[in-house]
């Protein structure tokens, strides 16, 4: 039986941004870590103030590295953005590996548990739980095809990771004939991205939690008697 309580959040989640620097804007990053620090700083800064408003100087200050170190690793802000989108995909991977719900035997329980897990993440400042690639692509999709493609790849990777449990649940439970696993995974992603936008309009995660709660109700109804229990 699937619990309606949110799953506990594991130590490693997609919203857990590692410290971007050593404390101060002028702090020097340890040798060999500058690239990772710049990517982490991009995640944090863009989520808070958007891609266009974020400057290379701000990213360097947040990362605690010099501007020379930035250009040693990245030829431009756009190149960092592409690398940060790829890094965001890796940061999201623990959601499909470490959360308690992945141990459930029933694939529908795993899917509903994943939604509970995402629901449990919707708390605190908006920039702590919103999506880096979702934020960035809204601004850059028409001006940088490289960034758009990198964000598309990251969002698609999430959907591809979610689709196997959806397909396994579809193999067990009755669903409408026109439902596909990847289509439902994309719907889950669409609801999450929309929830983030709504939360930004109110600066309050409550509206996002309500939206994701409706998503769970929809999924339960979609899968018939088991999902409606």
Short mmCIF file of C-alpha atoms in Angstrom, two decimals:
data_model
loop_
_atom_site.label_atom_id
_atom_site.label_comp_id
_atom_site.label_asym_id
_atom_site.label_seq_id
_atom_site.Cartn_x
_atom_site.Cartn_y
_atom_site.Cartn_z
CA UNK A 1 0.00 0.00 0.00
CA UNK A 2 1.39 3.37 -0.97
CA UNK A 3 1.78 5.87 1.83
CA UNK A 4 0.42 9.37 1.39
CA UNK A 5 3.14 10.83 3.60
CA UNK A 6 6.08 12.58 1.91
CA UNK A 7 9.19 10.45 1.69
CA UNK A 8 12.09 11.54 3.85
CA UNK A 9 14.71 13.52 1.98
CA UNK A 10 18.07 11.73 1.69
CA UNK A 11 21.33 13.50 2.32
CA UNK A 12 22.12 13.86 -1.40
CA UNK A 13 19.38 15.55 -3.41
CA UNK A 14 19.23 17.72 -6.50
CA UNK A 15 18.68 20.86 -4.48
CA UNK A 16 21.67 20.40 -2.19
CA UNK A 17 24.07 22.97 -3.61
CA UNK A 18 27.60 22.48 -2.28
CA UNK A 19 29.27 25.59 -0.88
CA UNK A 20 30.37 27.76 -3.79
CA UNK A 21 33.42 29.25 -2.14
CA UNK A 22 35.55 29.31 0.96
CA UNK A 23 33.52 31.99 2.67
CA UNK A 24 34.52 35.34 1.18
CA UNK A 25 34.32 36.75 -2.30
CA UNK A 26 38.09 37.10 -2.42
CA UNK A 27 38.89 33.62 -1.09
CA UNK A 28 41.07 31.51 -3.36
CA UNK A 29 39.68 28.08 -4.25
CA UNK A 30 41.89 25.05 -3.57
CA UNK A 31 43.89 23.97 -6.62
CA UNK A 32 41.97 21.60 -8.88
CA UNK A 33 38.54 22.57 -7.57
CA UNK A 34 37.93 25.85 -9.42
CA UNK A 35 35.89 24.31 -12.23
CA UNK A 36 33.54 22.50 -9.86
CA UNK A 37 33.22 25.60 -7.69
CA UNK A 38 32.31 27.72 -10.71
CA UNK A 39 29.63 25.27 -11.77
CA UNK A 40 28.19 25.15 -8.25
CA UNK A 41 28.25 28.95 -8.10
CA UNK A 42 26.43 29.15 -11.44
CA UNK A 43 23.74 26.80 -10.13
CA UNK A 44 23.21 28.90 -7.02
CA UNK A 45 23.43 32.34 -8.65
CA UNK A 46 21.30 31.66 -11.72
CA UNK A 47 18.59 30.01 -9.62
CA UNK A 48 18.46 33.11 -7.44
CA UNK A 49 18.62 35.92 -10.00
CA UNK A 50 18.35 34.42 -13.48
CA UNK A 51 20.86 33.80 -16.25
CA UNK A 52 20.84 37.23 -17.90
CA UNK A 53 21.30 39.10 -14.63
CA UNK A 54 24.21 36.90 -13.56
CA UNK A 55 27.67 38.13 -14.52
CA UNK A 56 30.98 36.33 -14.73
CA UNK A 57 32.27 38.56 -11.93
CA UNK A 58 29.40 37.50 -9.67
CA UNK A 59 29.99 33.83 -10.40
CA UNK A 60 33.69 34.20 -9.66
CA UNK A 61 32.94 35.99 -6.40
CA UNK A 62 30.46 33.31 -5.34
CA UNK A 63 32.92 30.58 -6.27
CA UNK A 64 35.83 32.27 -4.55
CA UNK A 65 38.06 32.06 -7.63
CA UNK A 66 39.77 34.64 -9.82
CA UNK A 67 38.49 35.77 -13.18
CA UNK A 68 41.65 34.33 -14.69
CA UNK A 69 40.69 30.94 -13.26
CA UNK A 70 37.27 31.30 -14.85
CA UNK A 71 38.70 31.84 -18.31
CA UNK A 72 41.18 29.04 -17.78
CA UNK A 73 38.25 26.63 -17.56
CA UNK A 74 35.57 28.35 -19.68
CA UNK A 75 35.87 30.50 -22.77
CA UNK A 76 32.65 32.36 -21.98
CA UNK A 77 29.63 32.57 -19.70
CA UNK A 78 27.74 30.53 -22.30
CA UNK A 79 30.29 27.74 -22.11
CA UNK A 80 29.96 27.65 -18.32
CA UNK A 81 26.17 27.56 -18.69
CA UNK A 82 26.38 24.48 -20.92
CA UNK A 83 28.74 22.74 -18.50
CA UNK A 84 26.50 23.70 -15.57
CA UNK A 85 23.47 22.20 -17.33
CA UNK A 86 25.40 18.95 -17.74
CA UNK A 87 26.44 19.14 -14.10
CA UNK A 88 22.82 19.67 -13.08
CA UNK A 89 21.92 16.33 -14.65
CA UNK A 90 24.55 14.63 -12.50
CA UNK A 91 23.30 16.40 -9.38
CA UNK A 92 19.77 15.14 -10.05
CA UNK A 93 20.85 11.52 -10.43
CA UNK A 94 20.62 10.68 -6.69
CA UNK A 95 16.87 11.27 -6.89
CA UNK A 96 16.67 7.98 -8.78
CA UNK A 97 19.27 6.11 -6.73
CA UNK A 98 19.20 7.07 -3.05
CA UNK A 99 15.66 8.03 -2.09
CA UNK A 100 13.86 5.42 0.10
CA UNK A 101 11.05 4.88 -2.41
CA UNK A 102 13.38 3.25 -4.96
CA UNK A 103 13.29 0.12 -2.78
CA UNK A 104 9.53 -0.37 -3.19
CA UNK A 105 8.61 -3.54 -5.09
CA UNK A 106 5.59 -2.06 -6.86
CA UNK A 107 6.57 0.34 -9.69
CA UNK A 108 3.51 2.48 -9.05
CA UNK A 109 4.56 2.82 -5.43
CA UNK A 110 7.98 3.92 -6.68
CA UNK A 111 6.42 6.51 -9.01
CA UNK A 112 4.12 7.89 -6.32
CA UNK A 113 7.02 7.82 -3.87
CA UNK A 114 9.09 9.85 -6.30
CA UNK A 115 6.34 12.46 -6.47
CA UNK A 116 6.19 12.48 -2.64
CA UNK A 117 9.94 12.96 -2.64
CA UNK A 118 9.71 15.95 -4.98
CA UNK A 119 6.91 17.33 -2.81
CA UNK A 120 9.09 17.07 0.29
CA UNK A 121 11.75 19.20 -1.42
CA UNK A 122 9.41 22.18 -1.87
CA UNK A 123 10.41 24.20 1.16
CA UNK A 124 12.61 27.14 2.06
CA UNK A 125 13.82 29.95 -0.22
CA UNK A 126 12.69 29.64 -3.84
CA UNK A 127 16.23 29.37 -5.18
CA UNK A 128 16.85 26.31 -2.99
CA UNK A 129 14.29 24.08 -4.72
CA UNK A 130 13.68 25.49 -8.20
CA UNK A 131 15.33 24.06 -11.30
CA UNK A 132 18.55 25.51 -12.69
CA UNK A 133 17.97 24.35 -16.28
CA UNK A 134 14.29 25.31 -16.18
CA UNK A 135 15.22 28.81 -15.01
CA UNK A 136 17.99 29.24 -17.55
CA UNK A 137 16.17 27.92 -20.63
CA UNK A 138 13.27 30.32 -20.15
CA UNK A 139 15.68 33.19 -20.72
CA UNK A 140 18.20 31.74 -23.17
CA UNK A 141 16.25 29.41 -25.48
CA UNK A 142 15.97 32.00 -28.25
CA UNK A 143 19.43 33.54 -27.91
CA UNK A 144 21.70 30.52 -27.40
CA UNK A 145 20.98 27.24 -29.12
CA UNK A 146 23.85 25.63 -27.19
CA UNK A 147 22.22 26.48 -23.86
CA UNK A 148 18.78 25.47 -25.12
CA UNK A 149 20.10 22.09 -26.26
CA UNK A 150 21.97 21.51 -22.99
CA UNK A 151 18.83 22.29 -20.98
CA UNK A 152 16.76 20.05 -23.25
CA UNK A 153 19.22 17.21 -22.68
CA UNK A 154 19.08 17.67 -18.91
CA UNK A 155 15.29 17.76 -18.75
CA UNK A 156 15.07 14.81 -21.14
CA UNK A 157 17.48 12.84 -18.94
CA UNK A 158 15.11 13.32 -16.00
CA UNK A 159 12.18 12.07 -18.07
CA UNK A 160 14.14 9.09 -19.36
CA UNK A 161 15.11 8.16 -15.79
CA UNK A 162 11.49 8.31 -14.63
CA UNK A 163 10.01 6.46 -17.63
CA UNK A 164 11.04 2.86 -16.72
CA UNK A 165 8.99 2.85 -13.49
CA UNK A 166 6.06 4.39 -15.36
CA UNK A 167 6.27 1.74 -18.05
CA UNK A 168 6.51 -1.03 -15.44
CA UNK A 169 3.41 0.36 -13.71
CA UNK A 170 1.59 0.56 -17.05
CA UNK A 171 2.38 -3.11 -17.62
CA UNK A 172 0.56 -3.97 -14.39
CA UNK A 173 -2.31 -1.48 -14.15
CA UNK A 174 -4.93 -0.36 -16.65
CA UNK A 175 -4.29 3.03 -18.21
CA UNK A 176 -5.80 4.74 -21.26
CA UNK A 177 -4.41 3.37 -24.51
CA UNK A 178 -2.91 6.68 -25.60
CA UNK A 179 -0.76 7.09 -22.47
CA UNK A 180 2.97 6.54 -22.98
CA UNK A 181 5.65 6.26 -20.33
CA UNK A 182 7.75 9.09 -21.73
CA UNK A 183 4.64 11.25 -22.21
CA UNK A 184 3.65 10.86 -18.56
CA UNK A 185 7.24 11.50 -17.46
CA UNK A 186 7.19 14.72 -19.48
CA UNK A 187 3.90 15.66 -17.83
CA UNK A 188 5.46 15.15 -14.39
CA UNK A 189 8.36 17.38 -15.42
CA UNK A 190 5.94 19.99 -16.85
CA UNK A 191 3.97 20.14 -13.61
CA UNK A 192 7.14 20.51 -11.56
CA UNK A 193 8.46 23.31 -13.78
CA UNK A 194 5.09 25.05 -13.66
CA UNK A 195 5.01 24.67 -9.89
CA UNK A 196 8.39 26.39 -9.68
CA UNK A 197 7.10 29.31 -11.76
CA UNK A 198 4.01 29.67 -9.55
CA UNK A 199 6.18 29.61 -6.43
CA UNK A 200 8.26 32.44 -7.88
CA UNK A 201 5.15 34.57 -8.40
CA UNK A 202 4.24 34.33 -4.72
CA UNK A 203 7.71 33.77 -3.25
CA UNK A 204 6.06 30.94 -1.32
CA UNK A 205 6.38 27.18 -1.88
CA UNK A 206 2.81 26.53 -0.68
CA UNK A 207 1.32 27.01 -4.15
CA UNK A 208 3.92 24.65 -5.61
CA UNK A 209 3.11 21.99 -3.00
CA UNK A 210 -0.58 22.26 -3.87
CA UNK A 211 0.18 21.78 -7.57
CA UNK A 212 2.36 18.71 -6.97
CA UNK A 213 -0.31 17.27 -4.66
CA UNK A 214 -2.76 17.55 -7.56
CA UNK A 215 -0.22 15.77 -9.76
CA UNK A 216 -0.14 12.84 -7.35
CA UNK A 217 -3.95 12.67 -7.33
CA UNK A 218 -3.94 12.62 -11.13
CA UNK A 219 -1.40 9.80 -11.31
CA UNK A 220 -3.32 7.73 -8.76
CA UNK A 221 -6.57 8.14 -10.70
CA UNK A 222 -4.82 7.41 -14.01
CA UNK A 223 -3.72 4.01 -12.80
CA UNK A 224 -7.21 2.94 -11.72
CA UNK A 225 -8.17 1.08 -8.57
CA UNK A 226 -4.66 0.71 -7.16
CA UNK A 227 -3.88 4.37 -7.70
CA UNK A 228 -7.23 5.50 -6.28
CA UNK A 229 -6.84 3.54 -3.06
#
